[in-house]
Coordinates of C-alpha atoms and ligand atoms in Angstrom, one line a residue:
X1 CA 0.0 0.0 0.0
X2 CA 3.0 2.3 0.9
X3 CA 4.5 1.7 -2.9
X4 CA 1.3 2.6 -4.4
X5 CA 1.2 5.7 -2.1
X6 CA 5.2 6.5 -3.0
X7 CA 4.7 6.0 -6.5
X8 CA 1.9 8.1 -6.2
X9 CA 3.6 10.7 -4.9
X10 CA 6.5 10.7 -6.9
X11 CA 4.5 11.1 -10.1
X12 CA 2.8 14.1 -8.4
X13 CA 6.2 15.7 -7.5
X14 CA 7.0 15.3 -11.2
X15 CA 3.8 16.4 -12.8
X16 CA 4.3 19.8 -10.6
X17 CA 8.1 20.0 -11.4
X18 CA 6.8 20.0 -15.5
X19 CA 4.0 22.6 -14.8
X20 CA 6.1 24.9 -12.7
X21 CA 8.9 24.5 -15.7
X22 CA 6.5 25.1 -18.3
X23 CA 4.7 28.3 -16.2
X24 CA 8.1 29.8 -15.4
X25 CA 9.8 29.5 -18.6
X26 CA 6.8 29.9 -21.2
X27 CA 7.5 28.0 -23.6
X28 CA 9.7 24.6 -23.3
X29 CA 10.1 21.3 -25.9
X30 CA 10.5 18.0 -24.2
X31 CA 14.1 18.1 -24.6
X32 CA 14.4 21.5 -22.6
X33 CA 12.0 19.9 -19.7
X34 CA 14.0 16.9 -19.2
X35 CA 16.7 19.7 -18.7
X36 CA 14.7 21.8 -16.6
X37 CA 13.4 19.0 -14.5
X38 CA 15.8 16.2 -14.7
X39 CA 13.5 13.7 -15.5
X40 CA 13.8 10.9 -18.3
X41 CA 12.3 11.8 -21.9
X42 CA 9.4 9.1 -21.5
X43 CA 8.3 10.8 -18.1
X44 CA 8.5 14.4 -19.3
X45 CA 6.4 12.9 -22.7
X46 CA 3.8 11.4 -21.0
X47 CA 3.2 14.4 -18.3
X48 CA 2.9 16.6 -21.3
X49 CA 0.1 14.3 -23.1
X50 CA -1.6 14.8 -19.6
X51 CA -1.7 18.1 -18.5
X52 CA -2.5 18.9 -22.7
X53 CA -5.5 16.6 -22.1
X54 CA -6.6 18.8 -19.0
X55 CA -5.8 21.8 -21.1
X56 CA -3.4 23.3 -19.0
X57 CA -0.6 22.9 -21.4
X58 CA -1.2 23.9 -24.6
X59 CA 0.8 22.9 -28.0
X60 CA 2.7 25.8 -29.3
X61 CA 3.7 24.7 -32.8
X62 CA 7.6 23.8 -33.6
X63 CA 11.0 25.8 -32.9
X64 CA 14.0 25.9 -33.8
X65 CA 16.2 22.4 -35.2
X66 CA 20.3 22.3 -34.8
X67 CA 19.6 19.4 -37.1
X68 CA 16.7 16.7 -37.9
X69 CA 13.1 16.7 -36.6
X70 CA 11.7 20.3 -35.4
X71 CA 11.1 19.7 -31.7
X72 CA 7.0 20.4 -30.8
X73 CA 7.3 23.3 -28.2
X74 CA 4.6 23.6 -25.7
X75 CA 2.8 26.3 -23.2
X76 CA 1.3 27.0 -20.1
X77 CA -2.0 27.7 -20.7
X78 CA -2.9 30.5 -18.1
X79 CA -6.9 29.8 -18.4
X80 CA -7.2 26.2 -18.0
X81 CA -8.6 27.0 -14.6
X82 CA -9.7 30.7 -13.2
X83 CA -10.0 32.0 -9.5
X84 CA -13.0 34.4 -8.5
X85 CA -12.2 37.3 -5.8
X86 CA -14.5 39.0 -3.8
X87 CA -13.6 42.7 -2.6
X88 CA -15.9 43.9 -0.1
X89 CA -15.2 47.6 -0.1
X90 CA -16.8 49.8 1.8
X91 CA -19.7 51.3 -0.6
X92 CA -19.9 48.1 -2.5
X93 CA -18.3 44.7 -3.8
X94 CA -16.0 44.0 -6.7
X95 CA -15.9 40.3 -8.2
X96 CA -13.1 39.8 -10.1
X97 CA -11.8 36.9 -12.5
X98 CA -7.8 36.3 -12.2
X99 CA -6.3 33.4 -14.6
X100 CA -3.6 31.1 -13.2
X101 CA -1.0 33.9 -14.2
X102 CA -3.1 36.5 -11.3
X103 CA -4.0 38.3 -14.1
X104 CA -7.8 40.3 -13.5
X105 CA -9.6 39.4 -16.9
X106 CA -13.1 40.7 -15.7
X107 CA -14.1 42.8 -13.0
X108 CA -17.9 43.5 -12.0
X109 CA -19.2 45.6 -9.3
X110 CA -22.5 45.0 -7.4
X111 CA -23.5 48.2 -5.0
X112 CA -26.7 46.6 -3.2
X113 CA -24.0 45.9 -0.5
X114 CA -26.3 45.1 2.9
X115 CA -28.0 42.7 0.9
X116 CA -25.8 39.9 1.0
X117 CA -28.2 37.7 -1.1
X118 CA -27.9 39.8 -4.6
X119 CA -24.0 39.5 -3.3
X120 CA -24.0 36.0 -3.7
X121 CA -26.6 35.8 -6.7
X122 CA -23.7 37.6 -8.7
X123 CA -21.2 34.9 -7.4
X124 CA -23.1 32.0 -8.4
X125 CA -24.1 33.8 -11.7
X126 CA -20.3 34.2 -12.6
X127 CA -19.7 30.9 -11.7
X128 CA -22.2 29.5 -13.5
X129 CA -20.8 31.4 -16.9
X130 CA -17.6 30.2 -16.3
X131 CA -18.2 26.6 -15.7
X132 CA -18.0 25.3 -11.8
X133 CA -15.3 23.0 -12.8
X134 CA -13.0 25.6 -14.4
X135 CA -13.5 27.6 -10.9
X136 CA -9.7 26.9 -8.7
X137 CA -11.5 28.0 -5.4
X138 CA -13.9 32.0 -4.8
X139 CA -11.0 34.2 -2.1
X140 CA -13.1 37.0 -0.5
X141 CA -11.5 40.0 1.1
X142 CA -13.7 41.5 4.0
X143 CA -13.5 44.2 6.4
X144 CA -14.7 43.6 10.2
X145 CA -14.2 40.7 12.7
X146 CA -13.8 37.2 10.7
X147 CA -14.6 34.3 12.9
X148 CA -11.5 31.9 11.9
X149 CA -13.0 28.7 12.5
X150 CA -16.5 29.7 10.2
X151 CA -15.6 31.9 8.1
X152 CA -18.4 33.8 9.5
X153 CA -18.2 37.9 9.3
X154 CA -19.2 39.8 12.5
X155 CA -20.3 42.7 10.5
X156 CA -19.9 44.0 7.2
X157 CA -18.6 47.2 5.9
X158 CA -20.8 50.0 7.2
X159 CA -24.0 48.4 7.5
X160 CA -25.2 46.7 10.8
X161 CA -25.7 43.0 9.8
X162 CA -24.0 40.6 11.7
X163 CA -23.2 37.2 12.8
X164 CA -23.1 36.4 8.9
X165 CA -22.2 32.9 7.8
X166 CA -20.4 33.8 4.5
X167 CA -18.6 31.5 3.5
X168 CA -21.2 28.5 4.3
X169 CA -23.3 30.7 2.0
X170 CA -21.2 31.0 -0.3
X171 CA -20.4 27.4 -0.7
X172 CA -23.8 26.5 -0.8
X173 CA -24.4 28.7 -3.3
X174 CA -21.6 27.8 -5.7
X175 CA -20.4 24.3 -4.9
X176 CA -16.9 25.8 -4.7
X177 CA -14.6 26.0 -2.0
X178 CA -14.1 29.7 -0.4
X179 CA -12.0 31.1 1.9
X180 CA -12.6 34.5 3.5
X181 CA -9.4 36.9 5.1
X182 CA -9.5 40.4 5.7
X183 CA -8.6 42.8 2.9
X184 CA -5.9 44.4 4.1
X185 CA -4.2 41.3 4.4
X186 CA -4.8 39.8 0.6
X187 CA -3.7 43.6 -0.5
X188 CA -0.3 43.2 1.5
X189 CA 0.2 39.9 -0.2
X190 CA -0.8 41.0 -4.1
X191 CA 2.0 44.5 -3.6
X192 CA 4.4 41.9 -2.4
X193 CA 4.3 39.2 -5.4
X194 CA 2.6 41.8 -8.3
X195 CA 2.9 44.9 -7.2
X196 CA 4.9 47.3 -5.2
X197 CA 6.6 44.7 -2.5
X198 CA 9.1 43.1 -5.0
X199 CA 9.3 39.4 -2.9
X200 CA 9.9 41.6 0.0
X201 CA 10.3 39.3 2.8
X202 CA 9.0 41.8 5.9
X203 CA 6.7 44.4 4.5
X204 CA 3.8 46.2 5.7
X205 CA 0.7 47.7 3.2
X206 CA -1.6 50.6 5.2
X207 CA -4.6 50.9 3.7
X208 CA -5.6 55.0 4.2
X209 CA -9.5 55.2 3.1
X210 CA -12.4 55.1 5.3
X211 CA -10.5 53.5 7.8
X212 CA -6.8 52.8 8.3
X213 CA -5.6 49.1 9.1
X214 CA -2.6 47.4 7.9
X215 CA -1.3 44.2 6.5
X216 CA 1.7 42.5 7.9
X217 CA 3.7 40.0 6.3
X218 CA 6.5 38.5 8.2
X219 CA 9.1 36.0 6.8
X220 CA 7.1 35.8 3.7
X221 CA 4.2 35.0 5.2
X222 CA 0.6 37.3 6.4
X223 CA 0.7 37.7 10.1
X224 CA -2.8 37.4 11.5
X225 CA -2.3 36.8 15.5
X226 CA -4.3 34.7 17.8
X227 CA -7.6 34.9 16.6
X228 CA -6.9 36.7 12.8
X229 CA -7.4 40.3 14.4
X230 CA -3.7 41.9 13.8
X231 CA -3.3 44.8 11.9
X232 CA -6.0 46.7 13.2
X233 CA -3.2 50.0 12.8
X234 CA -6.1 52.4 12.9
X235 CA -7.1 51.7 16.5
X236 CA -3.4 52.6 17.9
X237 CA -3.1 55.5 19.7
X238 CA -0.8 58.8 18.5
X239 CA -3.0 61.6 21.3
X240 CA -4.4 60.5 24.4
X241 CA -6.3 63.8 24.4
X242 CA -7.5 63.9 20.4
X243 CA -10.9 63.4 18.9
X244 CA -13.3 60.3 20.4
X245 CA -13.1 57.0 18.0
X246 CA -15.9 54.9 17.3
X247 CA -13.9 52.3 19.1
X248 CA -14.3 54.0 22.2
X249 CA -11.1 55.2 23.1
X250 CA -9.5 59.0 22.2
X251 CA -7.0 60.0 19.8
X252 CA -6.8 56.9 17.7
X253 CA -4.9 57.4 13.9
X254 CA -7.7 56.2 12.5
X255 CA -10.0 59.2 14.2
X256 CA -7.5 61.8 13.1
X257 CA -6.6 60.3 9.1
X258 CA -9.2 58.7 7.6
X259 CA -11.4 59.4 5.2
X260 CA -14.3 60.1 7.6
X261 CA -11.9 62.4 9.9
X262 CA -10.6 64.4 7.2
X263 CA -14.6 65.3 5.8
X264 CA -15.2 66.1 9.6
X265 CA -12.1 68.2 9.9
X266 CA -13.2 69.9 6.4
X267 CA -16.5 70.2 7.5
X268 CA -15.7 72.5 10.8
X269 CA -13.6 74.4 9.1
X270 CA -16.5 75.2 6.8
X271 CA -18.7 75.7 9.5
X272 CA -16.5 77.9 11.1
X273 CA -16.1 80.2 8.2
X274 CA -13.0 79.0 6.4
X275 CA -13.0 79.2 2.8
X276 CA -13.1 76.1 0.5
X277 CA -13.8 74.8 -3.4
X278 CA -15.5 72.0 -1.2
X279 CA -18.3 74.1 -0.6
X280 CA -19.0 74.2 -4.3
X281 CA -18.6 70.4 -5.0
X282 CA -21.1 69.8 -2.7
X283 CA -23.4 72.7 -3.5
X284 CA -23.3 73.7 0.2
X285 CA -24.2 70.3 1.3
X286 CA -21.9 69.9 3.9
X287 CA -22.7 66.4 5.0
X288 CA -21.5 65.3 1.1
X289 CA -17.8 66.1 1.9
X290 CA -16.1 62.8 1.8
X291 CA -12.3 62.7 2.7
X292 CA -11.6 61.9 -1.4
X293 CA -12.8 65.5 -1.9
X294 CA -10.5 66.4 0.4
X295 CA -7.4 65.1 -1.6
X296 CA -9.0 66.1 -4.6
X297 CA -9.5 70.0 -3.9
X298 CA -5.8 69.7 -2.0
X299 CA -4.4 68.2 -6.0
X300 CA -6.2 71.8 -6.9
X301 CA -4.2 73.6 -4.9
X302 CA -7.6 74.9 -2.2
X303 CA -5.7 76.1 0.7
X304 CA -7.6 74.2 3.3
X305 CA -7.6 71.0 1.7
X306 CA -3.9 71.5 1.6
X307 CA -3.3 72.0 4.9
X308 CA -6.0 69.3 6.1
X309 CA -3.4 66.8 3.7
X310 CA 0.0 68.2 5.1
X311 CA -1.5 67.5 8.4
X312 CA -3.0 63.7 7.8
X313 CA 0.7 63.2 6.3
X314 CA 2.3 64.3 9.6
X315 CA 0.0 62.4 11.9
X316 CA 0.1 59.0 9.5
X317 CA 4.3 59.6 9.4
X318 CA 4.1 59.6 13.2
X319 CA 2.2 56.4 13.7
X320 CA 4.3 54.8 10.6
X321 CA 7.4 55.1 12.6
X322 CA 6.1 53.7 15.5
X323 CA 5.4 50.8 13.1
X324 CA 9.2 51.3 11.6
X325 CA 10.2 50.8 15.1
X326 CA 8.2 48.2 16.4
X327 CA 8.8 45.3 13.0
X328 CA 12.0 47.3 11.6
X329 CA 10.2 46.0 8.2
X330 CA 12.3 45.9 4.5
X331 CA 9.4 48.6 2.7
X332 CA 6.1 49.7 3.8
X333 CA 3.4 50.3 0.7
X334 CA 0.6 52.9 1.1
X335 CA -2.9 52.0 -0.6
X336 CA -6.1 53.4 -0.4
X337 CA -8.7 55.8 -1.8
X338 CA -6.7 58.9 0.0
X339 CA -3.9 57.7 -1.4
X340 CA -2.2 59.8 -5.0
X341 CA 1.3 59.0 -5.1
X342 CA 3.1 62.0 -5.4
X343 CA 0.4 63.5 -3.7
X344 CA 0.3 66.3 -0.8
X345 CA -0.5 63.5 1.7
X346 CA 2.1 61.1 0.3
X347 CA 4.1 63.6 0.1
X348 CA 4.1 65.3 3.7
X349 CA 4.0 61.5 4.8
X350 CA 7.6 60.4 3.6
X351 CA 9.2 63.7 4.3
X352 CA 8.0 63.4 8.3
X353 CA 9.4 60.1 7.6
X354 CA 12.8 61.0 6.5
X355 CA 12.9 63.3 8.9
X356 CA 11.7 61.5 12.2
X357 CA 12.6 58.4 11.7
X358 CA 15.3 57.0 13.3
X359 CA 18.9 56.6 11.1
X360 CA 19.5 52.9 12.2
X361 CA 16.1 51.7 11.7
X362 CA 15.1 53.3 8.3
X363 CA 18.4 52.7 6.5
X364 CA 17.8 50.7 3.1
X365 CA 14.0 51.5 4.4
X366 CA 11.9 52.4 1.1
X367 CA 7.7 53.7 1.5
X368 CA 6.2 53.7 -1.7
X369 CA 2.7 54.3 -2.9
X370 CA 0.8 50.9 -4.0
X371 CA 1.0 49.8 -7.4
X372 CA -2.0 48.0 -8.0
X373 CA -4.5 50.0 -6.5
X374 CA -8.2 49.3 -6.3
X375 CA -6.8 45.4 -7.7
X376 CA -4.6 44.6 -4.7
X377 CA -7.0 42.6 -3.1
X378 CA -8.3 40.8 -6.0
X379 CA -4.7 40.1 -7.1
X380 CA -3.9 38.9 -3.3
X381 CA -6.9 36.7 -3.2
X382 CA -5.3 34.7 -6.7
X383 CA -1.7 34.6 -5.1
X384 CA -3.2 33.0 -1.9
X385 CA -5.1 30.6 -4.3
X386 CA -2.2 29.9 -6.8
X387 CA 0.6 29.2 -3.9
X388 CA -2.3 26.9 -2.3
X389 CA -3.4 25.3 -6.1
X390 CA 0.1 24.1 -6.8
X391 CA 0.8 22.3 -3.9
X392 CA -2.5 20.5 -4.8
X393 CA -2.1 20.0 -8.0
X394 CA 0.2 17.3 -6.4
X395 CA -2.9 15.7 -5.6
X396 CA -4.4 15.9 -9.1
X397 CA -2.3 12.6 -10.7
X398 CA -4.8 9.9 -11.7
Ligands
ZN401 ZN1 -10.1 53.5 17.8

């Protein structure tokens, strides 16, 4: 029984060695795979005939003879299989299609958000179009308290629900597998394999938008704590004595920076007779002012908006070196809907940064603006998917 099993595996370990050659290099005759792999011609000739049968090696015509037959050259094929992402923002959810490559090929958007029912109907519909068993696994990035064990969500976004069972839904629904993690997290890990994080090994990605919370990956890998919670960056302290946060506590970064902090700060202002383009955005409708019209106006040069950026820059810097200090991380990547790079905020941001940090601690230190923007988390959910899918694909040998 133990042969069987060996033998098994063995053939599994080589099937994975020829799809990782053939992903990796493009395009590769048999002759280069035996190289590649260091398996024997019949081996390499009979994984190929496989994996063409399951279509995720396609034939690629001939290349190049130093003599006799034309060798047959063959690919990967990217979209054998596909991988279906699920970005809860906070005004609405993106679905998004990645290939085996992580590459987005379709993106949809369904804004009915607090009904998690039309959510899923749009998950099941896309499934359906795509074929269930062309579907790798359905990765859904969520904001609020994830139960671990369940895959149940606590709350979402900024409606009131709770106690939802997700992912059973989900599954149910679609007769796929899914996994749920918070967003921040998938983002960190699609900058650090497609975007912005260049294999970093210890990186951290902030998310600045309606709230602030960061992703941390350690040794390679997303740090999640005890019970999945970490990276809640918003809800640390920088003033004892600042503005109440929802969470209950004063002065958090998250009641001074975000998005909802910045349209309150504007919105005083206002009130107290400041001067501001925002006003005419929002056709005096003060309670329209969101923090991205904030950044906006402050892009426009409206003195106000400036100065409200220059000083979300300066508080964000201060709470980003406490973060410098604390995991001494290779880069740190800033995403979010406040985030322009080369913007004010970004701007004011790495200069308090450069400035305050300490020498030791930021040397070969880069912070750089996110890369893929609104796809980070889509592009996360297919790396956690892909690194998972070829380990398994060890399992896929008949
Ligand atoms: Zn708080």
């Amino acid at each position: 029984m133990n042969g069987v099993k060996n033998s098994k595996l063995v053939q599994s370990i080589n099937r994975l060695a020829v799809l990782k050659a053939i992903r990796d290099h493009g395009q590769l005759s048999k002759t280069e795979l035996c190289e590649a792999t260091g398996l024997s011609h019949p081996t390499v000739a009979a994984i190929v005939e496989g994996l063409c049968r399951e279509g995720f090696v396609d034939d690629a015509g001939y290349g190049n003879s130093s003599g006799g037959r034309k060798p047959a050259i063959f690919e990967f094929n990217p979209r054998a299989r596909y991988i279906i992402g699920v970005d809860f923002k906070r005004d609405n959810v993106v679905l998004g299609v990645a290939d085996l490559a992580a590459s987005i090929i379709e993106r949809r958007t369904i804004d009915n958000l607090p009904n998690v029912e039309a959510v899923a109907d749009g998950i099941a519909a896309l499934v359906e179009e795509l074929g269930r068993e062309r579907i790798v696994s359905i990765g859904v990035g969520a904001r609020g308290f994830i139960d671990d064990h369940t895959g149940s969500l606590q709350w979402i976004a900024n409606t009131r629900k709770t106690n939802i069972p997700l992912k059973e839904l989900l599954e149910k629904r679609t007769g796929c597998d899914v996994f749920i993690d918070h967003n921040y997290n998938l983002a960190a890990l699609g900058e650090r394999n497609f975007g912005a994080g260049r294999k970093a090994r210890d990186l951290i990605y902030i998310n600045v938008g309606t709230g602030i919370s960061a992703g941390l990956i350690i040794n390679g890998h997303i740090y999640r704590g005890r019970l999945g919670q970490a990276g809640e960056f918003g809800h640390t302290v920088v003033d004892i004595n600042g503005s109440p946060c929802e969470c209950g506590r004063k002065g958090c970064l998250e009641s001074l920076v975000s998005g909802a902090a910045l349209a309150r700060a504007a919105v005083e202002a206002l009130q107290r007779g400041d001067k501001s383009k925002l006003a005419d955005i929002t056709e005096g409708n003060l309670s329209r002012i969101s923090g991205v019209h904030v950044i906006e106006c402050a892009e426009k040069g409206d003195s106000l908006c400036l100065e409200l950026s220059r000083r979300a820059g300066e508080i964000l810097g201060a709470g980003i070196i406490n973060l410098i200090n604390l995991f001494n991380p290779e880069m740190i990547i800033v995403g979010g809907s406040l985030i322009r790079p080369g913007g004010v905020l970004m701007k004011t941001l790495a200069e308090t940064v450069d400035r305050d940090a300490d020498r030791a601690t930021r040397q070969d230190f880069k912070l750089v603006a996110s890369e893929l923007g609104g796809d980070a988390v889509l592009i996360g959910v297919a790396t956690l998917v892909l690194e998972d899918w070829l380990q398994l694909t060890l399992e896929g040998v008949n």
